[in-house]
Structure formats: structure tokens, C-alpha cells
């Protein structure tokens, strides 16, 4: 078919191009010397017949034409330049839940009941206790006084629980535990969680940061933790449990729960944890702001990650972007990456737990963060595009612009 190649080229031209003001030259598909491309406004200017550069933030249009007859229109959105400082630091994470989280049931000693009081009240693992008798519950120690008072008065508790997006009212009757000589409700509860991860980026202007690249879930319920507040602290990597096929590796790190907070945690989302830093974090080599890349700008091929495998020293390691999906809407797992650095493979076996959030760099830009490892192949895993982490952090890269659709 003689028209196969021209038609394929024509179909490859997007309807929209989104780029930053500093991106020059601008990537514009060509249809050959016989086809002219002309911008219609002032945000983009031609350098030559097929080469263009951005001039200012704003909206523009490119018209493809043959002998003055338009054959294709491309809308161009030129965004204000955005730079953030890459992370790579190992951080300790401390989360406090909204209410208290139910993580298990237990029977009360000395009773003939087959179910715990919590189970009889239809309270399930993964539920969040928000209120008791109309009073807000913020931590585990808030629960005991209500249980003791109701038990001694032989009364039931009015409990408000949250299950998914639904709020449910139930009555819960404490029972005396014969062994402990205390009134109990037969529930295991938790109000906090802790772990380690990696800082992804920091915006020096707003002091907003993003880390981890994935949601933090409770280890017992496997459900995302709804946070009331939280904090991040400095962390030191002490050793590495090397990964192998079927067994993900893990960074062993230490941090003190009493350590000074270096930042707050205000959001725990599918794209990571987010908040504001209280002090600037030093990462040695990359302390200056770097531009970010949109998802369609990521290329298959060599890239690098920043992470800590010993102490607090941030190091740069080689990876390969195996695939990347241009995403118009927020989504996780936008990239597949493979560790290629011999030193990192030798020490870790690939991607290990605690490496989540390690920033991925390509062509002088921050393109995303490491998120998940493939269990059957620890050398490979997923990455999330930086575009969505910035959005979750409250940094709107499309501010003042109409986002291309």
C-alpha cells in the first residue's frame, strides 16, 4: 500500500501537545518537507520549517497545511516552568489514624459466648471507630473510660463506625473478663502505624513534598490507612535483606519515634504520602531544583534513581524504563522499570521494600518514583509518573492553563 507510511505518520500526530515553557526545541511530529507547520499565536515560534520553541506560557495552535490548504490542527498548551528538588532520602513515617482502627476480634475469657461483643455488634475488621456515646475518639486510650463506665452501669455503648464511605450506628455491650477482672469489648484496635520509605521531591517555594509513591495500608486489614495526622523523621539504613524470586527484599532502617519532625503528613493516597517540610532536606548532589517531565515525555531507555542503601548517603543508580504509558488522567503504575546497575543488584537484588518513593531521573528531569516490585522478578517493578504525585501534593502544574483532553 503506497499510502501506508504517510497515513501512519498523519495518524501519529496528536490533537493536543502539552509542554513546559523551558522545553526547547519542542517535539512536533513532521509530515515531510512538503507539509508546512505554522503556529497561530505567540506562545510558540518556528525556528525552522519543522523546529519550534516555546516563547511564553499560554495556549497556541499549530496548523499543518499543503500548498496553503489546512489538513490538521494541533492545540498546544505551554505551561509555566516548574522545578522541584529531587529526594532520595530515607525517611521514617509515623501515622495517626482517624478514630481507631479495628484490626481483630477476641473472645472474652470466662464467658460461654462464641462471639466477642464487638462481633455481636457487627463491628468488622477494617472498621474505624469514630465516636462513642457521641464523643469523638482520637486514640486508643480514649476508649477505655467509656468501656469501664458502661460495664459498671450494665449499659450499652452507642458507637459510630466508618466502613468505607458509609457511617454506621451500632450498640456495643462491654463484658467482664474473668481473667483480667476488667470490662472488655472483644476488639483489637490500633491508632497509629510506622514504617520507612523514600522521599521523592520537595518544592522549595511551597515547602510541599511527596514520598513513597503508593498508599500506606494497615498490615492486618490490608486497607488504606485514613490518617488524622502524621509526621516524617530522618531515618538511617542499617542493612539490606536482599531480594530473590518470590521473596521481596527489604531495607532495614532505624529512626526514633521521639526524633524531631522534619515534616507533616496530611494525605495518604494511592500516589504516596504528602505534607509540608519544616526544614530543608539535604541530598548532596541534587540540591538544586530540577524540571519535571509529563507522562508523554518519558522515553523507553536508560534512566537513574536516587536512593539510600547504607546510612544516610544518597546514591545514583542506573535503571531502564522498559515501558511508559502516557496518561491523560491520574493513574498508578504508569511505568515499568528494571534495575540495571551492577552494584545495586549485588547489594539488594533489585527493588526492595523501603525503596518506594525513590525518584526516577531521565534527560535532566524528574519523571516519577519507584513504587512496587514484581514478586517473581525483584529486578523489575512499577513506577508512578511525577505529574500525579505533584497534583496530589497540591502543586497544580496546569494552573492558569486549560488542560489538554
PDB file of C-alpha atoms in Angstrom, residues 38-321:
ATOM      1  CA  UNK A  38       2.676  27.237  11.368  1.00  0.00           C
ATOM      2  CA  UNK A  39       1.758  28.483  14.851  1.00  0.00           C
ATOM      3  CA  UNK A  40      -1.158  30.915  15.034  1.00  0.00           C
ATOM      4  CA  UNK A  41      -0.422  32.739  18.284  1.00  0.00           C
ATOM      5  CA  UNK A  42       2.621  33.861  20.307  1.00  0.00           C
ATOM      6  CA  UNK A  43       3.250  31.037  22.780  1.00  0.00           C
ATOM      7  CA  UNK A  44       5.200  29.008  20.179  1.00  0.00           C
ATOM      8  CA  UNK A  45       7.512  30.212  17.426  1.00  0.00           C
ATOM      9  CA  UNK A  46       9.157  28.479  14.468  1.00  0.00           C
ATOM     10  CA  UNK A  47      12.943  28.145  14.449  1.00  0.00           C
ATOM     11  CA  UNK A  48      12.938  26.403  11.076  1.00  0.00           C
ATOM     12  CA  UNK A  49      10.335  24.644   8.918  1.00  0.00           C
ATOM     13  CA  UNK A  50       9.977  21.712  11.347  1.00  0.00           C
ATOM     14  CA  UNK A  51      11.592  23.029  14.543  1.00  0.00           C
ATOM     15  CA  UNK A  52       9.741  25.065  17.172  1.00  0.00           C
ATOM     16  CA  UNK A  53      10.418  26.527  20.580  1.00  0.00           C
ATOM     17  CA  UNK A  54       8.214  27.847  23.355  1.00  0.00           C
ATOM     18  CA  UNK A  55       8.173  31.589  23.951  1.00  0.00           C
ATOM     19  CA  UNK A  56       5.696  32.067  26.808  1.00  0.00           C
ATOM     20  CA  UNK A  57       3.080  30.211  28.808  1.00  0.00           C
ATOM     21  CA  UNK A  58      -0.319  30.136  27.155  1.00  0.00           C
ATOM     22  CA  UNK A  59      -2.431  28.455  24.531  1.00  0.00           C
ATOM     23  CA  UNK A  60      -1.448  28.158  20.867  1.00  0.00           C
ATOM     24  CA  UNK A  61      -2.328  26.182  17.765  1.00  0.00           C
ATOM     25  CA  UNK A  62      -0.234  24.562  15.067  1.00  0.00           C
ATOM     26  CA  UNK A  63      -1.687  24.184  11.578  1.00  0.00           C
ATOM     27  CA  UNK A  64      -0.356  21.569   9.163  1.00  0.00           C
ATOM     28  CA  UNK A  65      -1.005  22.604   5.557  1.00  0.00           C
ATOM     29  CA  UNK A  66      -0.161  21.596   1.991  1.00  0.00           C
ATOM     30  CA  UNK A  67       0.022  24.428  -0.548  1.00  0.00           C
ATOM     31  CA  UNK A  68      -1.850  26.655   1.884  1.00  0.00           C
ATOM     32  CA  UNK A  69      -4.673  24.142   2.483  1.00  0.00           C
ATOM     33  CA  UNK A  70      -5.002  23.151   6.194  1.00  0.00           C
ATOM     34  CA  UNK A  71      -5.006  19.398   6.820  1.00  0.00           C
ATOM     35  CA  UNK A  72      -4.511  19.180  10.604  1.00  0.00           C
ATOM     36  CA  UNK A  73      -4.876  21.393  13.683  1.00  0.00           C
ATOM     37  CA  UNK A  74      -2.971  20.708  16.916  1.00  0.00           C
ATOM     38  CA  UNK A  75      -3.835  22.535  20.142  1.00  0.00           C
ATOM     39  CA  UNK A  76      -0.734  23.442  22.183  1.00  0.00           C
ATOM     40  CA  UNK A  77      -0.717  24.213  25.910  1.00  0.00           C
ATOM     41  CA  UNK A  78       2.504  25.821  27.112  1.00  0.00           C
ATOM     42  CA  UNK A  79       2.742  25.542  30.890  1.00  0.00           C
ATOM     43  CA  UNK A  80       4.698  27.739  33.264  1.00  0.00           C
ATOM     44  CA  UNK A  81       8.073  26.240  34.077  1.00  0.00           C
ATOM     45  CA  UNK A  82       8.027  24.008  37.164  1.00  0.00           C
ATOM     46  CA  UNK A  83      11.067  22.770  39.053  1.00  0.00           C
ATOM     47  CA  UNK A  84      11.298  20.791  42.280  1.00  0.00           C
ATOM     48  CA  UNK A  85      14.204  19.346  44.253  1.00  0.00           C
ATOM     49  CA  UNK A  86      14.580  15.550  43.926  1.00  0.00           C
ATOM     50  CA  UNK A  87      14.635  13.483  47.097  1.00  0.00           C
ATOM     51  CA  UNK A  88      16.222  10.084  47.663  1.00  0.00           C
ATOM     52  CA  UNK A  89      16.479  10.370  51.448  1.00  0.00           C
ATOM     53  CA  UNK A  90      15.390   7.500  53.676  1.00  0.00           C
ATOM     54  CA  UNK A  91      12.569   8.690  55.938  1.00  0.00           C
ATOM     55  CA  UNK A  92      10.722   7.317  58.928  1.00  0.00           C
ATOM     56  CA  UNK A  93       6.938   7.561  58.681  1.00  0.00           C
ATOM     57  CA  UNK A  94       4.578   7.937  61.650  1.00  0.00           C
ATOM     58  CA  UNK A  95       0.821   7.921  61.003  1.00  0.00           C
ATOM     59  CA  UNK A  96      -2.091   8.532  63.376  1.00  0.00           C
ATOM     60  CA  UNK A  97      -5.449   7.281  62.196  1.00  0.00           C
ATOM     61  CA  UNK A  98      -8.814   8.999  62.021  1.00  0.00           C
ATOM     62  CA  UNK A  99     -10.513   7.443  65.051  1.00  0.00           C
ATOM     63  CA  UNK A 100      -9.239   3.990  65.984  1.00  0.00           C
ATOM     64  CA  UNK A 101      -8.922   1.122  63.537  1.00  0.00           C
ATOM     65  CA  UNK A 102     -10.365  -2.313  64.292  1.00  0.00           C
ATOM     66  CA  UNK A 103      -7.724  -4.915  63.396  1.00  0.00           C
ATOM     67  CA  UNK A 104      -9.149  -8.052  65.023  1.00  0.00           C
ATOM     68  CA  UNK A 105     -11.639  -9.762  67.378  1.00  0.00           C
ATOM     69  CA  UNK A 106     -11.090 -11.779  70.538  1.00  0.00           C
ATOM     70  CA  UNK A 107     -13.417 -13.706  72.861  1.00  0.00           C
ATOM     71  CA  UNK A 108     -13.804 -12.614  76.455  1.00  0.00           C
ATOM     72  CA  UNK A 109     -12.325 -15.088  78.977  1.00  0.00           C
ATOM     73  CA  UNK A 110     -14.810 -16.746  81.311  1.00  0.00           C
ATOM     74  CA  UNK A 111     -17.884 -16.447  79.094  1.00  0.00           C
ATOM     75  CA  UNK A 112     -19.746 -19.063  77.078  1.00  0.00           C
ATOM     76  CA  UNK A 113     -20.315 -16.698  74.154  1.00  0.00           C
ATOM     77  CA  UNK A 114     -18.961 -17.865  70.806  1.00  0.00           C
ATOM     78  CA  UNK A 115     -18.589 -14.313  69.552  1.00  0.00           C
ATOM     79  CA  UNK A 116     -16.899 -11.280  71.019  1.00  0.00           C
ATOM     80  CA  UNK A 117     -19.064  -8.265  71.986  1.00  0.00           C
ATOM     81  CA  UNK A 118     -17.585  -6.408  69.005  1.00  0.00           C
ATOM     82  CA  UNK A 119     -18.638  -9.168  66.608  1.00  0.00           C
ATOM     83  CA  UNK A 120     -22.140  -9.264  68.112  1.00  0.00           C
ATOM     84  CA  UNK A 121     -22.354  -5.526  67.454  1.00  0.00           C
ATOM     85  CA  UNK A 122     -21.470  -6.232  63.797  1.00  0.00           C
ATOM     86  CA  UNK A 123     -18.186  -4.361  64.037  1.00  0.00           C
ATOM     87  CA  UNK A 124     -15.813  -5.775  61.417  1.00  0.00           C
ATOM     88  CA  UNK A 125     -12.077  -5.815  60.880  1.00  0.00           C
ATOM     89  CA  UNK A 126     -11.183  -2.672  58.939  1.00  0.00           C
ATOM     90  CA  UNK A 127     -13.939  -0.572  60.527  1.00  0.00           C
ATOM     91  CA  UNK A 128     -12.960   2.735  62.111  1.00  0.00           C
ATOM     92  CA  UNK A 129     -14.494   3.712  65.465  1.00  0.00           C
ATOM     93  CA  UNK A 130     -15.215   7.441  65.181  1.00  0.00           C
ATOM     94  CA  UNK A 131     -17.439   8.150  68.199  1.00  0.00           C
ATOM     95  CA  UNK A 132     -18.645   6.537  71.401  1.00  0.00           C
ATOM     96  CA  UNK A 133     -21.765   7.995  73.039  1.00  0.00           C
ATOM     97  CA  UNK A 134     -21.448  10.987  70.729  1.00  0.00           C
ATOM     98  CA  UNK A 135     -17.878  11.788  71.834  1.00  0.00           C
ATOM     99  CA  UNK A 136     -15.088  11.790  69.235  1.00  0.00           C
ATOM    100  CA  UNK A 137     -12.474   9.050  69.585  1.00  0.00           C
ATOM    101  CA  UNK A 138      -8.958  10.121  68.583  1.00  0.00           C
ATOM    102  CA  UNK A 139      -6.730   7.452  70.160  1.00  0.00           C
ATOM    103  CA  UNK A 140      -6.890   4.072  71.867  1.00  0.00           C
ATOM    104  CA  UNK A 141      -6.753   5.458  75.404  1.00  0.00           C
ATOM    105  CA  UNK A 142      -9.980   7.373  74.726  1.00  0.00           C
ATOM    106  CA  UNK A 143     -11.922   4.082  74.558  1.00  0.00           C
ATOM    107  CA  UNK A 144     -11.212   2.534  77.983  1.00  0.00           C
ATOM    108  CA  UNK A 145     -13.079   5.074  80.191  1.00  0.00           C
ATOM    109  CA  UNK A 146     -16.273   4.589  78.169  1.00  0.00           C
ATOM    110  CA  UNK A 147     -15.983   0.791  78.414  1.00  0.00           C
ATOM    111  CA  UNK A 148     -15.436   0.828  82.192  1.00  0.00           C
ATOM    112  CA  UNK A 149     -18.304   3.239  82.865  1.00  0.00           C
ATOM    113  CA  UNK A 150     -20.770   1.337  80.679  1.00  0.00           C
ATOM    114  CA  UNK A 151     -19.687  -2.026  82.095  1.00  0.00           C
ATOM    115  CA  UNK A 152     -20.198  -0.973  85.723  1.00  0.00           C
ATOM    116  CA  UNK A 153     -23.596   0.529  84.861  1.00  0.00           C
ATOM    117  CA  UNK A 154     -24.570  -2.544  82.824  1.00  0.00           C
ATOM    118  CA  UNK A 155     -25.277  -0.293  79.834  1.00  0.00           C
ATOM    119  CA  UNK A 156     -24.522  -0.428  76.112  1.00  0.00           C
ATOM    120  CA  UNK A 157     -22.340   1.999  74.217  1.00  0.00           C
ATOM    121  CA  UNK A 158     -23.636   3.933  71.227  1.00  0.00           C
ATOM    122  CA  UNK A 159     -20.847   3.502  68.697  1.00  0.00           C
ATOM    123  CA  UNK A 160     -20.369   5.329  65.387  1.00  0.00           C
ATOM    124  CA  UNK A 161     -18.177   3.429  62.946  1.00  0.00           C
ATOM    125  CA  UNK A 162     -16.960   4.179  59.455  1.00  0.00           C
ATOM    126  CA  UNK A 163     -16.931   1.353  56.913  1.00  0.00           C
ATOM    127  CA  UNK A 164     -15.660   2.504  53.543  1.00  0.00           C
ATOM    128  CA  UNK A 165     -17.664   5.630  52.752  1.00  0.00           C
ATOM    129  CA  UNK A 166     -20.560   4.623  54.998  1.00  0.00           C
ATOM    130  CA  UNK A 167     -21.153   5.659  58.617  1.00  0.00           C
ATOM    131  CA  UNK A 168     -22.961   3.070  60.762  1.00  0.00           C
ATOM    132  CA  UNK A 169     -24.520   3.294  64.228  1.00  0.00           C
ATOM    133  CA  UNK A 170     -24.433   0.246  66.492  1.00  0.00           C
ATOM    134  CA  UNK A 171     -24.754  -0.695  70.158  1.00  0.00           C
ATOM    135  CA  UNK A 172     -21.844  -2.413  71.899  1.00  0.00           C
ATOM    136  CA  UNK A 173     -22.154  -4.020  75.346  1.00  0.00           C
ATOM    137  CA  UNK A 174     -18.946  -4.497  77.391  1.00  0.00           C
ATOM    138  CA  UNK A 175     -18.485  -7.839  79.212  1.00  0.00           C
ATOM    139  CA  UNK A 176     -16.377  -8.594  82.308  1.00  0.00           C
ATOM    140  CA  UNK A 177     -13.195 -10.534  81.514  1.00  0.00           C
ATOM    141  CA  UNK A 178     -12.873 -13.039  84.356  1.00  0.00           C
ATOM    142  CA  UNK A 179      -9.128 -13.434  83.921  1.00  0.00           C
ATOM    143  CA  UNK A 180      -8.231  -9.749  83.814  1.00  0.00           C
ATOM    144  CA  UNK A 181     -11.107  -8.564  86.043  1.00  0.00           C
ATOM    145  CA  UNK A 182     -11.812  -5.775  83.569  1.00  0.00           C
ATOM    146  CA  UNK A 183     -14.643  -4.931  81.220  1.00  0.00           C
ATOM    147  CA  UNK A 184     -13.773  -5.675  77.597  1.00  0.00           C
ATOM    148  CA  UNK A 185     -15.398  -5.226  74.156  1.00  0.00           C
ATOM    149  CA  UNK A 186     -13.535  -8.021  72.330  1.00  0.00           C
ATOM    150  CA  UNK A 187     -11.802  -5.833  69.773  1.00  0.00           C
ATOM    151  CA  UNK A 188      -8.161  -5.360  68.893  1.00  0.00           C
ATOM    152  CA  UNK A 189      -7.693  -1.711  67.916  1.00  0.00           C
ATOM    153  CA  UNK A 190      -4.854   0.478  66.701  1.00  0.00           C
ATOM    154  CA  UNK A 191      -4.434   4.243  66.361  1.00  0.00           C
ATOM    155  CA  UNK A 192      -1.035   4.568  64.737  1.00  0.00           C
ATOM    156  CA  UNK A 193       1.377   2.976  62.296  1.00  0.00           C
ATOM    157  CA  UNK A 194       5.064   3.395  61.486  1.00  0.00           C
ATOM    158  CA  UNK A 195       7.436   2.395  58.712  1.00  0.00           C
ATOM    159  CA  UNK A 196      10.125   3.630  56.348  1.00  0.00           C
ATOM    160  CA  UNK A 197      10.171   4.899  52.793  1.00  0.00           C
ATOM    161  CA  UNK A 198      11.946   7.295  50.469  1.00  0.00           C
ATOM    162  CA  UNK A 199      11.434  10.999  49.795  1.00  0.00           C
ATOM    163  CA  UNK A 200      10.545  11.734  46.133  1.00  0.00           C
ATOM    164  CA  UNK A 201      10.549  15.509  45.782  1.00  0.00           C
ATOM    165  CA  UNK A 202      10.406  18.820  47.639  1.00  0.00           C
ATOM    166  CA  UNK A 203       9.077  22.131  46.347  1.00  0.00           C
ATOM    167  CA  UNK A 204      11.257  24.915  47.800  1.00  0.00           C
ATOM    168  CA  UNK A 205       8.565  27.549  47.174  1.00  0.00           C
ATOM    169  CA  UNK A 206       5.563  25.962  48.857  1.00  0.00           C
ATOM    170  CA  UNK A 207       7.572  23.554  51.093  1.00  0.00           C
ATOM    171  CA  UNK A 208       5.266  20.765  49.894  1.00  0.00           C
ATOM    172  CA  UNK A 209       6.745  17.294  49.434  1.00  0.00           C
ATOM    173  CA  UNK A 210       5.787  13.872  48.092  1.00  0.00           C
ATOM    174  CA  UNK A 211       7.128  10.470  49.148  1.00  0.00           C
ATOM    175  CA  UNK A 212       6.604   6.681  48.790  1.00  0.00           C
ATOM    176  CA  UNK A 213       4.617   6.773  45.538  1.00  0.00           C
ATOM    177  CA  UNK A 214       1.944   4.410  46.903  1.00  0.00           C
ATOM    178  CA  UNK A 215      -0.650   4.303  49.657  1.00  0.00           C
ATOM    179  CA  UNK A 216       0.217   3.056  53.155  1.00  0.00           C
ATOM    180  CA  UNK A 217      -2.094   0.203  54.127  1.00  0.00           C
ATOM    181  CA  UNK A 218      -2.613  -1.371  57.537  1.00  0.00           C
ATOM    182  CA  UNK A 219      -0.588  -4.569  57.865  1.00  0.00           C
ATOM    183  CA  UNK A 220      -3.522  -6.520  59.346  1.00  0.00           C
ATOM    184  CA  UNK A 221      -6.514  -5.253  57.390  1.00  0.00           C
ATOM    185  CA  UNK A 222      -4.613  -4.515  54.145  1.00  0.00           C
ATOM    186  CA  UNK A 223      -6.819  -1.432  53.772  1.00  0.00           C
ATOM    187  CA  UNK A 224      -5.508   2.109  53.221  1.00  0.00           C
ATOM    188  CA  UNK A 225      -4.981   3.962  56.493  1.00  0.00           C
ATOM    189  CA  UNK A 226      -7.190   7.019  56.867  1.00  0.00           C
ATOM    190  CA  UNK A 227      -4.950   9.474  58.657  1.00  0.00           C
ATOM    191  CA  UNK A 228      -5.771  12.119  61.246  1.00  0.00           C
ATOM    192  CA  UNK A 229      -2.228  13.439  61.142  1.00  0.00           C
ATOM    193  CA  UNK A 230       1.332  12.202  60.893  1.00  0.00           C
ATOM    194  CA  UNK A 231       4.976  13.114  60.659  1.00  0.00           C
ATOM    195  CA  UNK A 232       8.175  12.176  58.859  1.00  0.00           C
ATOM    196  CA  UNK A 233      11.586  12.000  60.514  1.00  0.00           C
ATOM    197  CA  UNK A 234      15.134  11.291  59.389  1.00  0.00           C
ATOM    198  CA  UNK A 235      15.969   7.606  59.014  1.00  0.00           C
ATOM    199  CA  UNK A 236      19.243   5.659  58.768  1.00  0.00           C
ATOM    200  CA  UNK A 237      19.557   2.474  56.683  1.00  0.00           C
ATOM    201  CA  UNK A 238      21.390  -0.155  58.746  1.00  0.00           C
ATOM    202  CA  UNK A 239      21.318  -3.180  56.421  1.00  0.00           C
ATOM    203  CA  UNK A 240      19.649  -4.737  53.370  1.00  0.00           C
ATOM    204  CA  UNK A 241      17.758  -8.023  53.230  1.00  0.00           C
ATOM    205  CA  UNK A 242      18.462  -8.995  49.620  1.00  0.00           C
ATOM    206  CA  UNK A 243      15.502  -9.897  47.426  1.00  0.00           C
ATOM    207  CA  UNK A 244      15.130 -13.110  45.424  1.00  0.00           C
ATOM    208  CA  UNK A 245      12.481 -14.654  43.178  1.00  0.00           C
ATOM    209  CA  UNK A 246       9.264 -14.938  45.172  1.00  0.00           C
ATOM    210  CA  UNK A 247      10.661 -13.021  48.166  1.00  0.00           C
ATOM    211  CA  UNK A 248      10.912  -9.224  48.066  1.00  0.00           C
ATOM    212  CA  UNK A 249      13.922  -7.764  49.820  1.00  0.00           C
ATOM    213  CA  UNK A 250      13.757  -5.066  52.460  1.00  0.00           C
ATOM    214  CA  UNK A 251      15.746  -2.114  53.749  1.00  0.00           C
ATOM    215  CA  UNK A 252      16.394  -2.340  57.467  1.00  0.00           C
ATOM    216  CA  UNK A 253      16.404   1.160  58.888  1.00  0.00           C
ATOM    217  CA  UNK A 254      16.149   2.842  62.248  1.00  0.00           C
ATOM    218  CA  UNK A 255      14.542   6.035  63.458  1.00  0.00           C
ATOM    219  CA  UNK A 256      13.375   7.315  66.794  1.00  0.00           C
ATOM    220  CA  UNK A 257       9.692   7.946  67.465  1.00  0.00           C
ATOM    221  CA  UNK A 258      10.896  10.850  69.622  1.00  0.00           C
ATOM    222  CA  UNK A 259      13.047  12.327  66.845  1.00  0.00           C
ATOM    223  CA  UNK A 260      12.401  15.873  65.696  1.00  0.00           C
ATOM    224  CA  UNK A 261       9.801  16.021  62.955  1.00  0.00           C
ATOM    225  CA  UNK A 262      11.134  17.198  59.612  1.00  0.00           C
ATOM    226  CA  UNK A 263       7.684  17.372  58.067  1.00  0.00           C
ATOM    227  CA  UNK A 264       3.967  16.791  58.492  1.00  0.00           C
ATOM    228  CA  UNK A 265       1.801  14.179  56.785  1.00  0.00           C
ATOM    229  CA  UNK A 266      -1.596  15.474  55.711  1.00  0.00           C
ATOM    230  CA  UNK A 267      -2.530  12.972  52.993  1.00  0.00           C
ATOM    231  CA  UNK A 268      -2.139   9.226  52.427  1.00  0.00           C
ATOM    232  CA  UNK A 269      -3.281   8.479  48.870  1.00  0.00           C
ATOM    233  CA  UNK A 270      -2.720   5.866  46.131  1.00  0.00           C
ATOM    234  CA  UNK A 271       0.137   8.104  44.911  1.00  0.00           C
ATOM    235  CA  UNK A 272       2.020   8.338  48.212  1.00  0.00           C
ATOM    236  CA  UNK A 273       2.158  10.460  51.345  1.00  0.00           C
ATOM    237  CA  UNK A 274       2.155  14.239  51.207  1.00  0.00           C
ATOM    238  CA  UNK A 275       2.544  17.217  53.508  1.00  0.00           C
ATOM    239  CA  UNK A 276       4.894  20.098  54.247  1.00  0.00           C
ATOM    240  CA  UNK A 277       8.524  20.092  55.321  1.00  0.00           C
ATOM    241  CA  UNK A 278       9.557  22.039  58.391  1.00  0.00           C
ATOM    242  CA  UNK A 279      13.182  22.201  57.307  1.00  0.00           C
ATOM    243  CA  UNK A 280      15.156  21.778  54.111  1.00  0.00           C
ATOM    244  CA  UNK A 281      16.464  18.269  53.428  1.00  0.00           C
ATOM    245  CA  UNK A 282      19.983  17.856  52.095  1.00  0.00           C
ATOM    246  CA  UNK A 283      20.603  15.226  49.434  1.00  0.00           C
ATOM    247  CA  UNK A 284      24.163  16.091  48.477  1.00  0.00           C
ATOM    248  CA  UNK A 285      24.451  16.008  44.698  1.00  0.00           C
ATOM    249  CA  UNK A 286      20.967  17.159  43.660  1.00  0.00           C
ATOM    250  CA  UNK A 287      20.194  20.117  45.885  1.00  0.00           C
ATOM    251  CA  UNK A 288      19.096  22.405  43.068  1.00  0.00           C
ATOM    252  CA  UNK A 289      15.580  22.386  41.595  1.00  0.00           C
ATOM    253  CA  UNK A 290      15.145  20.195  38.511  1.00  0.00           C
ATOM    254  CA  UNK A 291      12.427  20.373  35.830  1.00  0.00           C
ATOM    255  CA  UNK A 292       9.772  17.679  35.770  1.00  0.00           C
ATOM    256  CA  UNK A 293       8.563  15.645  32.808  1.00  0.00           C
ATOM    257  CA  UNK A 294       4.953  14.995  31.874  1.00  0.00           C
ATOM    258  CA  UNK A 295       3.947  11.374  31.282  1.00  0.00           C
ATOM    259  CA  UNK A 296       4.077  11.655  27.473  1.00  0.00           C
ATOM    260  CA  UNK A 297       7.655  12.957  27.648  1.00  0.00           C
ATOM    261  CA  UNK A 298       9.033   9.827  29.340  1.00  0.00           C
ATOM    262  CA  UNK A 299      11.092   7.677  26.980  1.00  0.00           C
ATOM    263  CA  UNK A 300      11.867   3.988  26.999  1.00  0.00           C
ATOM    264  CA  UNK A 301      15.552   3.519  27.723  1.00  0.00           C
ATOM    265  CA  UNK A 302      18.191   4.498  30.312  1.00  0.00           C
ATOM    266  CA  UNK A 303      17.314   6.441  33.459  1.00  0.00           C
ATOM    267  CA  UNK A 304      18.578   6.749  37.026  1.00  0.00           C
ATOM    268  CA  UNK A 305      17.152   6.508  40.524  1.00  0.00           C
ATOM    269  CA  UNK A 306      18.265   8.187  43.740  1.00  0.00           C
ATOM    270  CA  UNK A 307      18.086   6.116  46.909  1.00  0.00           C
ATOM    271  CA  UNK A 308      19.899   5.155  50.135  1.00  0.00           C
ATOM    272  CA  UNK A 309      21.299   1.672  50.686  1.00  0.00           C
ATOM    273  CA  UNK A 310      23.673   2.477  53.533  1.00  0.00           C
ATOM    274  CA  UNK A 311      23.469   5.026  56.333  1.00  0.00           C
ATOM    275  CA  UNK A 312      22.047   8.315  55.056  1.00  0.00           C
ATOM    276  CA  UNK A 313      24.098   8.585  51.868  1.00  0.00           C
ATOM    277  CA  UNK A 314      22.029   9.156  48.727  1.00  0.00           C
ATOM    278  CA  UNK A 315      23.455   7.378  45.687  1.00  0.00           C
ATOM    279  CA  UNK A 316      22.620   7.334  41.979  1.00  0.00           C
ATOM    280  CA  UNK A 317      21.951   4.007  40.246  1.00  0.00           C
ATOM    281  CA  UNK A 318      21.217   3.001  36.649  1.00  0.00           C
ATOM    282  CA  UNK A 319      17.784   1.690  35.646  1.00  0.00           C
ATOM    283  CA  UNK A 320      15.958   1.059  32.389  1.00  0.00           C
ATOM    284  CA  UNK A 321      12.487   2.354  31.550  1.00  0.00           C
TER     285      UNK A 321
END
